[in-house]
mmCIF file of C-alpha atoms in Angstrom:
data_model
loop_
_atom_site.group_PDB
_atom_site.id
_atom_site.type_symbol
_atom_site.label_atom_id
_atom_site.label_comp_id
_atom_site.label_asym_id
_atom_site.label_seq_id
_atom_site.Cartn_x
_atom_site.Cartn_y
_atom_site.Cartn_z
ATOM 1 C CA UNK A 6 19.548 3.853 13.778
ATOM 2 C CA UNK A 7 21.738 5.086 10.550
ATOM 3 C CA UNK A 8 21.627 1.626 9.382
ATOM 4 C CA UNK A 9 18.389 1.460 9.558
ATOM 5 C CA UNK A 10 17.902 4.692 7.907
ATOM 6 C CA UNK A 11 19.744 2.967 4.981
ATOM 7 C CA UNK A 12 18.174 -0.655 5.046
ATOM 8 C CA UNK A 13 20.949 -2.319 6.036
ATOM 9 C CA UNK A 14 18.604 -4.244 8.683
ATOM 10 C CA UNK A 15 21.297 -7.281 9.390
ATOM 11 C CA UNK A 16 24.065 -5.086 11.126
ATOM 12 C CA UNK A 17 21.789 -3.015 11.942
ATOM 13 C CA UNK A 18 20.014 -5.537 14.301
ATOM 14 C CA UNK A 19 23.498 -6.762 15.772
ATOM 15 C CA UNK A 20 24.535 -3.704 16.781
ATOM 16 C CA UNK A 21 21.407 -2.845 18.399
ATOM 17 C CA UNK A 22 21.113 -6.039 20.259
ATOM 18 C CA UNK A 23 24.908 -5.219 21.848
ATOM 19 C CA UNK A 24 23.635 -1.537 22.566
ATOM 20 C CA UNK A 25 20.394 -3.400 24.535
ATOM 21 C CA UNK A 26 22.570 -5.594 26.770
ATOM 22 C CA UNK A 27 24.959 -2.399 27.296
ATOM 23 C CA UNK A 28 21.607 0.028 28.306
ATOM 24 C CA UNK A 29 20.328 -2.862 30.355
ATOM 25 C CA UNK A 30 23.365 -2.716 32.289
ATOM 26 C CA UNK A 31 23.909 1.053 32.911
ATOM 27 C CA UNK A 32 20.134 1.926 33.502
ATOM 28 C CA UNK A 33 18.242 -1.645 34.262
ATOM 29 C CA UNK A 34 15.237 -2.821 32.529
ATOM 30 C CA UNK A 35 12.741 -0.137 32.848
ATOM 31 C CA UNK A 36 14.265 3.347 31.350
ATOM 32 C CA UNK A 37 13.128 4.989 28.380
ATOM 33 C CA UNK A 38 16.433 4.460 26.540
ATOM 34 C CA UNK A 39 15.973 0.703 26.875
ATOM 35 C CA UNK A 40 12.697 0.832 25.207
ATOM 36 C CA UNK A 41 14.164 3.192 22.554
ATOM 37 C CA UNK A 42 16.548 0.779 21.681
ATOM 38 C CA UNK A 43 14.130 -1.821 21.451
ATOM 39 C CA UNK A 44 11.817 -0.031 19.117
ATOM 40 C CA UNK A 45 14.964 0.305 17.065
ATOM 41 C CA UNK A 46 15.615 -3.368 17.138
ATOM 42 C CA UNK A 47 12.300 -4.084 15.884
ATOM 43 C CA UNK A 48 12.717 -2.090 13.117
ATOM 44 C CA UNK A 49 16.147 -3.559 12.306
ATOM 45 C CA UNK A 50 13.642 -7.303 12.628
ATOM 46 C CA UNK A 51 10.668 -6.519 10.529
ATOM 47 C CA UNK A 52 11.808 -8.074 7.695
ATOM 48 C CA UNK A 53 13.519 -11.370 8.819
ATOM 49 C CA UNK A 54 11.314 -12.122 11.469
ATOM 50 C CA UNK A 55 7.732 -10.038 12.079
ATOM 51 C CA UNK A 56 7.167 -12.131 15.472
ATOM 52 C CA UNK A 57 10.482 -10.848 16.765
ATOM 53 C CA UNK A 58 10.006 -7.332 15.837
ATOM 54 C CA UNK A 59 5.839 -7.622 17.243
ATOM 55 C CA UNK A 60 7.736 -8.916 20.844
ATOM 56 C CA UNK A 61 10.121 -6.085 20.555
ATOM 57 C CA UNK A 62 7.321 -3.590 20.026
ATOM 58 C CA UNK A 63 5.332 -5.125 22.608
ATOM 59 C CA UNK A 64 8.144 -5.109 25.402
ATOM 60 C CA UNK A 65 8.952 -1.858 25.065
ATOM 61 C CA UNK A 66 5.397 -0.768 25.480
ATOM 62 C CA UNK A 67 5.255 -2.888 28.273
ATOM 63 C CA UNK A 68 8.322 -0.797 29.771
ATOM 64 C CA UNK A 69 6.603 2.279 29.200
ATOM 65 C CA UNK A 70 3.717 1.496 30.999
ATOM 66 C CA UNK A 71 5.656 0.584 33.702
ATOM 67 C CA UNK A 72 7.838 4.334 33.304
ATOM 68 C CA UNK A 73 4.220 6.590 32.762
ATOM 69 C CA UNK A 74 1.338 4.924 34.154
ATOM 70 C CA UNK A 75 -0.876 8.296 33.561
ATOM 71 C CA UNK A 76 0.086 7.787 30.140
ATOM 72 C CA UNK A 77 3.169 9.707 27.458
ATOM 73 C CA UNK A 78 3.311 10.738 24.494
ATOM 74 C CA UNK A 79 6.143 8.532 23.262
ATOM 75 C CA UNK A 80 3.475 5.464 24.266
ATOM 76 C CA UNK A 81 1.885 6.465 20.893
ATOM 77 C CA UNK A 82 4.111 5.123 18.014
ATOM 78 C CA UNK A 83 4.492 1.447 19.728
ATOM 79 C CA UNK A 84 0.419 1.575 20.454
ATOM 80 C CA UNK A 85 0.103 2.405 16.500
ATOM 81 C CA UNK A 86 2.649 -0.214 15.556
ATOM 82 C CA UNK A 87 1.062 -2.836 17.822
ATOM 83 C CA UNK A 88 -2.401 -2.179 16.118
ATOM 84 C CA UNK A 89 -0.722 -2.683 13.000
ATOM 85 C CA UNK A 90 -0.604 -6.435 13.100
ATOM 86 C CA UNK A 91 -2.772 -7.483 16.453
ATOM 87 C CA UNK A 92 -6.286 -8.757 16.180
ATOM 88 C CA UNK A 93 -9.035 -5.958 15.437
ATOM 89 C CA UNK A 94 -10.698 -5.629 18.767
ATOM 90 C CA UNK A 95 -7.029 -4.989 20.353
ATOM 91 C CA UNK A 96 -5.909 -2.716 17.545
ATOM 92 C CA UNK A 97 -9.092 -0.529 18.485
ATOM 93 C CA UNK A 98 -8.558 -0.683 22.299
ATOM 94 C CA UNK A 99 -4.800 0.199 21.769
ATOM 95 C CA UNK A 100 -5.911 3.599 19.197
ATOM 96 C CA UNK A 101 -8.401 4.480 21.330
ATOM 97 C CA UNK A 102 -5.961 4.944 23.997
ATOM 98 C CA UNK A 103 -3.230 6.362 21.677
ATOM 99 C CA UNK A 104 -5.687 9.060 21.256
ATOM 100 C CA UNK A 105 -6.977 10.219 24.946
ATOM 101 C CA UNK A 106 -3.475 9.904 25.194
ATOM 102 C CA UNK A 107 -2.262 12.145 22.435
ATOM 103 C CA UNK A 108 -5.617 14.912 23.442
ATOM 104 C CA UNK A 109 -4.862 14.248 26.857
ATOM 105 C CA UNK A 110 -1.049 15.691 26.434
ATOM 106 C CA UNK A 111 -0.515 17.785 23.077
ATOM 107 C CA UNK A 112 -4.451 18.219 22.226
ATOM 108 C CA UNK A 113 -7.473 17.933 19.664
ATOM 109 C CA UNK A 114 -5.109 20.751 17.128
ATOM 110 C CA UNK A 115 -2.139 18.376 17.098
ATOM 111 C CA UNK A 116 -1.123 16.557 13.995
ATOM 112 C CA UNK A 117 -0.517 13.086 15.887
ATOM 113 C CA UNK A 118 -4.051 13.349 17.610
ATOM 114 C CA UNK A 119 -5.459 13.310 13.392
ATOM 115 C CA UNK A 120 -2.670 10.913 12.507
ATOM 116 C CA UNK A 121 -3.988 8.724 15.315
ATOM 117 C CA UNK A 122 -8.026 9.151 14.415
ATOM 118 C CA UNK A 123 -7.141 7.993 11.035
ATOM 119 C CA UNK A 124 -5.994 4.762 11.938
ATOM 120 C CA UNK A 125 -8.868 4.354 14.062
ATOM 121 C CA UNK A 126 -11.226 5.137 11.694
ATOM 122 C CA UNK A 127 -9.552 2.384 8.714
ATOM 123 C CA UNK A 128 -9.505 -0.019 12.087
ATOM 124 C CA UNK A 129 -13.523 0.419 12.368
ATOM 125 C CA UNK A 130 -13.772 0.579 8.915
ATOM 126 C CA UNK A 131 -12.243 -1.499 7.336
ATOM 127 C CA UNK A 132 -10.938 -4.702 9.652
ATOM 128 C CA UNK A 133 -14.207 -4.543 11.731
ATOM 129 C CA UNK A 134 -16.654 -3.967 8.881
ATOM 130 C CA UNK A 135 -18.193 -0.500 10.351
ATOM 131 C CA UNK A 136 -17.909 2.153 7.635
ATOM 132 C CA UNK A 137 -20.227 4.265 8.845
ATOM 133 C CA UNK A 138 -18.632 4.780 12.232
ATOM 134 C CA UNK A 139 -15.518 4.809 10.174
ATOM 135 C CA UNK A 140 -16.815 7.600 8.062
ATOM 136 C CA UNK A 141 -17.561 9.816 10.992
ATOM 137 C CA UNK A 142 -13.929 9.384 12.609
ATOM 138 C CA UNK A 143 -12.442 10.200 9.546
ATOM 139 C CA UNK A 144 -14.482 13.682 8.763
ATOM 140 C CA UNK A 145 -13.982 14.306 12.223
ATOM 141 C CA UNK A 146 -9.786 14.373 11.273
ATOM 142 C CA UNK A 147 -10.675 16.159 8.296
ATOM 143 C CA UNK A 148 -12.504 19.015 10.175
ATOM 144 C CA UNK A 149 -9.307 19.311 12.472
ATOM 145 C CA UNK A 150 -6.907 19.471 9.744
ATOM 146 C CA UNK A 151 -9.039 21.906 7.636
ATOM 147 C CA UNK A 152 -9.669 24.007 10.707
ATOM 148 C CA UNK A 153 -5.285 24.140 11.904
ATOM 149 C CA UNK A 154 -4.108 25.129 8.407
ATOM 150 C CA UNK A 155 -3.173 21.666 7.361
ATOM 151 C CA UNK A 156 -6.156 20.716 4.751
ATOM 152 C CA UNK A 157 -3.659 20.777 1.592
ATOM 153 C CA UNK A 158 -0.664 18.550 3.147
ATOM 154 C CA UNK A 159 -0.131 15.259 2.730
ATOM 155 C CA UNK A 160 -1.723 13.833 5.534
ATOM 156 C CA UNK A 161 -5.225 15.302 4.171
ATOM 157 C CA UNK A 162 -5.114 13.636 0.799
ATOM 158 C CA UNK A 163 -4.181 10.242 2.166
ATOM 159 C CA UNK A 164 -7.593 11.144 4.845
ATOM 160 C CA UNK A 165 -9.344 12.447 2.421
ATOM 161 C CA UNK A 166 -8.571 9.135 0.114
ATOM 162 C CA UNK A 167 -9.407 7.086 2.866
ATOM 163 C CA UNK A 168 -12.886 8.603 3.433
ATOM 164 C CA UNK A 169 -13.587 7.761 -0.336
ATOM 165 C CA UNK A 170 -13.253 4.152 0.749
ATOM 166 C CA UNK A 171 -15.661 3.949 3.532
ATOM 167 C CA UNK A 172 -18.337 6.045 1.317
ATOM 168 C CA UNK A 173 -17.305 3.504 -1.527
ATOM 169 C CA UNK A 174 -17.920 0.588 0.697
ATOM 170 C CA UNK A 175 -21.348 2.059 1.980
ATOM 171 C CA UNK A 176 -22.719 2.477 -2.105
ATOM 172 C CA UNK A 177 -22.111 6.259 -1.454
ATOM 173 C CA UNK A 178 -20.802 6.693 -5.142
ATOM 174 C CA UNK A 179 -21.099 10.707 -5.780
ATOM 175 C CA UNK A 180 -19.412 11.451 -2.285
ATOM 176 C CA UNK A 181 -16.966 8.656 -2.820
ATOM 177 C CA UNK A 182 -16.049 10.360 -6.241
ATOM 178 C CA UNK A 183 -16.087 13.767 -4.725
ATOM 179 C CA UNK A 184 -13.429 13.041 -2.083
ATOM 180 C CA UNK A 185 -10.972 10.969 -4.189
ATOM 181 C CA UNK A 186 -11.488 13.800 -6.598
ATOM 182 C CA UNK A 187 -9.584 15.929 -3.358
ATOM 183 C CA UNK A 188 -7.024 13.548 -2.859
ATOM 184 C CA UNK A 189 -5.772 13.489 -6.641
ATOM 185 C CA UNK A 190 -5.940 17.531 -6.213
ATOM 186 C CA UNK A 191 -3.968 17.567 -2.918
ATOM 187 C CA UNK A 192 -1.369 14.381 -3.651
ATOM 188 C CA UNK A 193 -0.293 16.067 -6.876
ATOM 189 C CA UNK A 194 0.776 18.980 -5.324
ATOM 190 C CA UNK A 195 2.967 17.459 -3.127
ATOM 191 C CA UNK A 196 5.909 15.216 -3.040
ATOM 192 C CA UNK A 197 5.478 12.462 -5.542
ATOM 193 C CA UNK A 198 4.339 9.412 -4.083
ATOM 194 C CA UNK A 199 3.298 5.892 -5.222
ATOM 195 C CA UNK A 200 0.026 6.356 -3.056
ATOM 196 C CA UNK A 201 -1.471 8.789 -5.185
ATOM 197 C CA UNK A 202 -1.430 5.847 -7.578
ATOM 198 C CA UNK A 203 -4.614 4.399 -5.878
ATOM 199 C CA UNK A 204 -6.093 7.469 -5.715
ATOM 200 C CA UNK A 205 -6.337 7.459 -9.681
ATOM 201 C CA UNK A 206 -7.555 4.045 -9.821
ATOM 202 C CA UNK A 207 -10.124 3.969 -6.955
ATOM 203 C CA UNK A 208 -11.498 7.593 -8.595
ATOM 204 C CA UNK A 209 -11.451 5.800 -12.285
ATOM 205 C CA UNK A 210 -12.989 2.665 -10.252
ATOM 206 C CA UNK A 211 -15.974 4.622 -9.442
ATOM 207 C CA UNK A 212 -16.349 6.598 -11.952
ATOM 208 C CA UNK A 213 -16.474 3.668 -14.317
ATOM 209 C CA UNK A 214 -19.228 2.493 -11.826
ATOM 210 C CA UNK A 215 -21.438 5.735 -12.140
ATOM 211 C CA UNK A 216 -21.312 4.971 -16.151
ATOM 212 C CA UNK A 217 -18.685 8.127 -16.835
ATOM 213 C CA UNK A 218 -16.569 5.643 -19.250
ATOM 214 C CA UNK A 219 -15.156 8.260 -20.565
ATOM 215 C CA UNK A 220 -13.807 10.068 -17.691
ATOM 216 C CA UNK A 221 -12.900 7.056 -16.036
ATOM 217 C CA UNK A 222 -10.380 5.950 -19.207
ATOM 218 C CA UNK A 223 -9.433 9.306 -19.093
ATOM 219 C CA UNK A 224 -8.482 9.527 -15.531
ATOM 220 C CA UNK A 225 -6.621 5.614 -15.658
ATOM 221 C CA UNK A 226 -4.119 7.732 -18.227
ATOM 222 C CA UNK A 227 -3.828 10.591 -16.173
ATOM 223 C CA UNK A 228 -2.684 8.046 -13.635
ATOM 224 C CA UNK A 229 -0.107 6.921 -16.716
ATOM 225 C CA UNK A 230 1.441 10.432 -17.699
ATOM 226 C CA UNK A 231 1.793 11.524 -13.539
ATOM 227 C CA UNK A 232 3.478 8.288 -12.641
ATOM 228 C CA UNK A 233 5.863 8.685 -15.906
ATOM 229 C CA UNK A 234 6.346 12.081 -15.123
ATOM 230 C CA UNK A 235 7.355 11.560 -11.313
ATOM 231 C CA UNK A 236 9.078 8.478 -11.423
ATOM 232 C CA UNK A 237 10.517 8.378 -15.304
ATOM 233 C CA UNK A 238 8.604 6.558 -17.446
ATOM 234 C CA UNK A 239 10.984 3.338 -17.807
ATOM 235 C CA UNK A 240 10.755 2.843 -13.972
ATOM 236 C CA UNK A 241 9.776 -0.274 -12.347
ATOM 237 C CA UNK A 242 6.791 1.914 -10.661
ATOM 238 C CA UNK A 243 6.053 3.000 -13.994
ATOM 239 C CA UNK A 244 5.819 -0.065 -15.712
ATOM 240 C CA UNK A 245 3.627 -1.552 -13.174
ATOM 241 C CA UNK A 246 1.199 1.355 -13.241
ATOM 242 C CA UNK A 247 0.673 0.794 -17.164
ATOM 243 C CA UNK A 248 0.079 -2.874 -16.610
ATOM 244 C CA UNK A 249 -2.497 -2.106 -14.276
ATOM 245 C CA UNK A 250 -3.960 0.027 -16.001
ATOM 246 C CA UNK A 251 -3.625 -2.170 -19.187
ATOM 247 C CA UNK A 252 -5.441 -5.336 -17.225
ATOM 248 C CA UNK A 253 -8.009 -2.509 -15.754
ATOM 249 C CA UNK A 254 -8.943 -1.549 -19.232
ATOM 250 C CA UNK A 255 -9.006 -4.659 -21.007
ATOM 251 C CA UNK A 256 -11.545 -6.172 -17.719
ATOM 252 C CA UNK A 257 -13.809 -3.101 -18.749
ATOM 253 C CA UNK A 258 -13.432 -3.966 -22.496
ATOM 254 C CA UNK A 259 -12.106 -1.102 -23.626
ATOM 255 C CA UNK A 260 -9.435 -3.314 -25.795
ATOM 256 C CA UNK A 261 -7.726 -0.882 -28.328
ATOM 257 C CA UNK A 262 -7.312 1.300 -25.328
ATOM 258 C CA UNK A 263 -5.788 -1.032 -23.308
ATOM 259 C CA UNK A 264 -3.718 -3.074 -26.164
ATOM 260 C CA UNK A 265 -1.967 0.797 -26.634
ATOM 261 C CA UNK A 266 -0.953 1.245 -23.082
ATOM 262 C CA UNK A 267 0.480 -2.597 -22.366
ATOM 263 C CA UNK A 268 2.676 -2.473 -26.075
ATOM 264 C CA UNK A 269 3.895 1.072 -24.828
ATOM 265 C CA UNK A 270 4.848 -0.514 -21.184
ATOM 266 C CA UNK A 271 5.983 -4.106 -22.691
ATOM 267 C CA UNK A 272 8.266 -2.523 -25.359
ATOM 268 C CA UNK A 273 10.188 -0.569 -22.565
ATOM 269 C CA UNK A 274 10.088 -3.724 -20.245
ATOM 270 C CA UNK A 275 12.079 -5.203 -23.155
ATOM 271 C CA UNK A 276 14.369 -2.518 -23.479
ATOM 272 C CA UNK A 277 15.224 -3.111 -19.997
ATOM 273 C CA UNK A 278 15.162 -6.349 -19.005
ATOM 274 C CA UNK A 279 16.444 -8.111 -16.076
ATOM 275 C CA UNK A 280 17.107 -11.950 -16.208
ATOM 276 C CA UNK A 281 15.717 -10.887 -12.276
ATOM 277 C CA UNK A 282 12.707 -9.177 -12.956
ATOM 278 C CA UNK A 283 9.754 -11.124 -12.659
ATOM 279 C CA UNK A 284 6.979 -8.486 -13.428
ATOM 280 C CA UNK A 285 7.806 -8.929 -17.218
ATOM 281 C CA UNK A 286 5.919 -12.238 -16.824
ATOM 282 C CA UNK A 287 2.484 -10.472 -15.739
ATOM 283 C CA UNK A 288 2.636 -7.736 -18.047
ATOM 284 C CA UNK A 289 3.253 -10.553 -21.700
ATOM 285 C CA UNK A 290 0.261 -12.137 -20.025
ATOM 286 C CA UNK A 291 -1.615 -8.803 -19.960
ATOM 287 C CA UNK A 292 -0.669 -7.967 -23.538
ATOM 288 C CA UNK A 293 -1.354 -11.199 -24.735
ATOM 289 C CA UNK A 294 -4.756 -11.971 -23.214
ATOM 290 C CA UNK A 295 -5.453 -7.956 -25.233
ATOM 291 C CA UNK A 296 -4.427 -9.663 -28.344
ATOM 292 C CA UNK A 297 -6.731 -12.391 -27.763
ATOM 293 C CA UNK A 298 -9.803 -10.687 -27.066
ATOM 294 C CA UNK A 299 -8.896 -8.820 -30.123
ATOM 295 C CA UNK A 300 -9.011 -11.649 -32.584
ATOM 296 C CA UNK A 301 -5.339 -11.661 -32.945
ATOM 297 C CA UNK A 302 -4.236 -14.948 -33.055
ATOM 298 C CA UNK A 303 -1.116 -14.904 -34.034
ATOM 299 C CA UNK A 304 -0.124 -12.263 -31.668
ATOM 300 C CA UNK A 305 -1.543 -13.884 -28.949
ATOM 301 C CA UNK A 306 0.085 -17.149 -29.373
ATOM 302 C CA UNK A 307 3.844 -15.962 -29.510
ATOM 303 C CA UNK A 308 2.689 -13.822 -26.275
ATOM 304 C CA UNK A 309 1.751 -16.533 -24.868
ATOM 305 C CA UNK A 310 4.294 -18.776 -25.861
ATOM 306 C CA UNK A 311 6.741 -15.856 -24.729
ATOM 307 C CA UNK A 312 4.994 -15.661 -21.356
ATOM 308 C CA UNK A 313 5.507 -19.287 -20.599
ATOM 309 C CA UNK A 314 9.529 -18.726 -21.498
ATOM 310 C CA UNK A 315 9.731 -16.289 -19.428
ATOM 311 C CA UNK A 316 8.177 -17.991 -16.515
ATOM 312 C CA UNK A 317 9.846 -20.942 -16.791
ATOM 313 C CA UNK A 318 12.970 -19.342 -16.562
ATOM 314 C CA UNK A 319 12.385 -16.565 -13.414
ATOM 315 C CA UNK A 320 9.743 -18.545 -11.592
ATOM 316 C CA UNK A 321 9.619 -22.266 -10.014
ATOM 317 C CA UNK A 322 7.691 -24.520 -11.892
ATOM 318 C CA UNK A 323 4.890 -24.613 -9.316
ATOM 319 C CA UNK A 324 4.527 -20.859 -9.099
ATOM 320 C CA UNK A 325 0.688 -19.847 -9.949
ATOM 321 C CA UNK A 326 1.981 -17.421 -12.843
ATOM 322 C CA UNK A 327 3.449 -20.294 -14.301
ATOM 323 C CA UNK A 328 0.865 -22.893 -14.061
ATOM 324 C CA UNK A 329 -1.442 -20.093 -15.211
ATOM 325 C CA UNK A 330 0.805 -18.869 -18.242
ATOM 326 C CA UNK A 331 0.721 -22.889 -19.397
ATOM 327 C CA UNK A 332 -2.537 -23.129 -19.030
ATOM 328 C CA UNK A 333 -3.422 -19.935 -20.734
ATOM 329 C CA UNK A 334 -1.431 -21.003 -23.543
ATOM 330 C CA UNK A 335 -2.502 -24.421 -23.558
ATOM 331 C CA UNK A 336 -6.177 -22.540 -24.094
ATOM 332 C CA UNK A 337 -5.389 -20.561 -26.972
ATOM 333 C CA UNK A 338 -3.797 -23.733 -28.829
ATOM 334 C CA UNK A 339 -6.894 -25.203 -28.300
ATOM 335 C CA UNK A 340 -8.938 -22.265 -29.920
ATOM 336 C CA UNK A 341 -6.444 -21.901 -32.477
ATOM 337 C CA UNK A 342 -7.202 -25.594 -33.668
ATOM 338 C CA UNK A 343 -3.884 -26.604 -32.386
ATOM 339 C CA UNK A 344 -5.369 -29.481 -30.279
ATOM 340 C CA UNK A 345 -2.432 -31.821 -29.558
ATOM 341 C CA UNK A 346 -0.095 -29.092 -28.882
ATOM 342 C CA UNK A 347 -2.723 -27.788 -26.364
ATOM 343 C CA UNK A 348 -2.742 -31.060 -24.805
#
């Protein structure tokens, strides 16, 4: 479990499968330190092999149903992992009995019993296409957490940013705004985390939407200063926010705007470059394409010629952001009169 807890999955997955055979041994197959260890194996598995880790997952909840048939609480966490990466109709099945579970044994108040309605509802929502069922779950784990004292944790903003995508999904603009609006309030009073990210941009998304340009340019910056703040603002997370925000701004055609934000992210990029790094390549393509809408040739040309360097050298040659960086090059030859080059 401690290597685990610090990523060092490998030994982490031999160790466990020793500790298996061992628990196997003392207590036989079905005992609920068996299917502990094998929820820890499929941790230690997720990221060399998902079908290994989905079998580990899937035997252990097996075992359990074997140990409880009325049902435990520790029956939840493999149920939610399960619906993670099963087919939609079993995902749904398996949270909808993860929660008469969790109300059957802790109750309506508990935190796991929202935690577990809010996967329901983005299951519904989102991976079976019914928002407006989805909608309902998810106000219905609002009211709880409201109503027990927990409407300003963390777990509220990421409902509360949730519920702006089902009313985004169903046209429901001013409500959509309304809640993201309550997830930026809650997530920046919290921790820092890269989730509140999304919150800015799906809030500037629809803004931008409801015509509020203004606000919506004005929130994509916010979303600039906070991550440079929390993070630093020569961090990778950093970096990646402006180029987002960069590419947002120059799809809206707010150019200047966006040209000042991708120099300001590019500059630092350069300052700390990584022969490794391969996000430098996306943001000179950002940056350039700026210049080019701009009218500024020149610029754009040793972007793009810079773009295609850097590709070359930190991707394969059959990688999509290098095909596209040649052939985004080979365009602005063309335009620039530069017709055999471009060929």
């Amino acid at each position: 479990r401690t290597l685990n807890r610090q990523y060092k999955y490998a030994e982490a997955e031999a160790v466990l499968r020793d500790t298996l055979v061992m628990r196997r041994k003392l207590y036989g197959n079905d005992h609920p330190m068996v299917a502990q260890t094998l929820l820890e194996l499929a941790v230690a598995c997720r990221a060399r092999s998902p079908s290994e880790r989905e079998r580990c997952v899937r035997e252990a909840l097996a075992i359990q149903r074997r140990l409880w048939p009325e049902g435990h609480t520790d029956m939840v966490g493999p149920m939610l992992e399960i619906a993670f990466f099963c087919p939609p109709d079993e995902a749904e099945t398996l949270l909808r009995e993860a929660l008469e579970i969790t109300r059957k044994f802790l109750g309506e108040e508990h935190m796991i019993y929202t935690q577990v309605l809010t996967h329901l509802a983005y299951c519904v929502a989102a991976q079976q296409g019914r928002a407006a069922e989805g909608e309902a779950i998810q106000r219905k784990a609002l009211e709880i957490l409201q109503r027990t004292g927990q409407g300003e944790t963390g777990g509220a903003g990421q409902a509360w940013h949730q519920l702006g995508e089902f009313l985004d999904w169903q046209g429901k603009l001013e409500p959509a705004e309304e809640a993201f609006r309550r997830a930026v309030a809650i997530q920046l009073t919290i921790t820092p985390d890269p989730t509140t990210i999304r919150s800015f941009f799906d809030l500037s998304n629809v803004l931008r939407r409801e015509n509020h340009r203004a606000e919506s340019r004005s929130t994509m910056r916010q979303a600039v200063s906070w991550t440079d703040s929390a993070f630093g603002a020569g961090s990778g997370l950093a970096l990646q926010v402006k180029n987002d925000v960069a590419w947002a701004l120059y799809l809206a055609g707010e150019y200047s705007d966006a040209l000042a934000i991708g120099e300001v992210a590019l500059s630092r990029q350069r300052e700390t470059d990584d022969i490794k790094d391969t996000s430098i390549v996306a943001l000179a393509d950002t940056v350039a394409s700026i210049h080019e809408a701009l009218g500024h040739q020149t610029e754009a040309l040793d972007l793009f010629r810079e773009t295609v360097r850097l590709a070359t050298e930190r991707l394969d040659s059959d990688d999509v952001r290098t095909i596209r960086a040649t052939s985004r090059l080979g365009s602005a030859l063309f335009d620039a009169g530069q017709a055999a080059e471009a060929q």
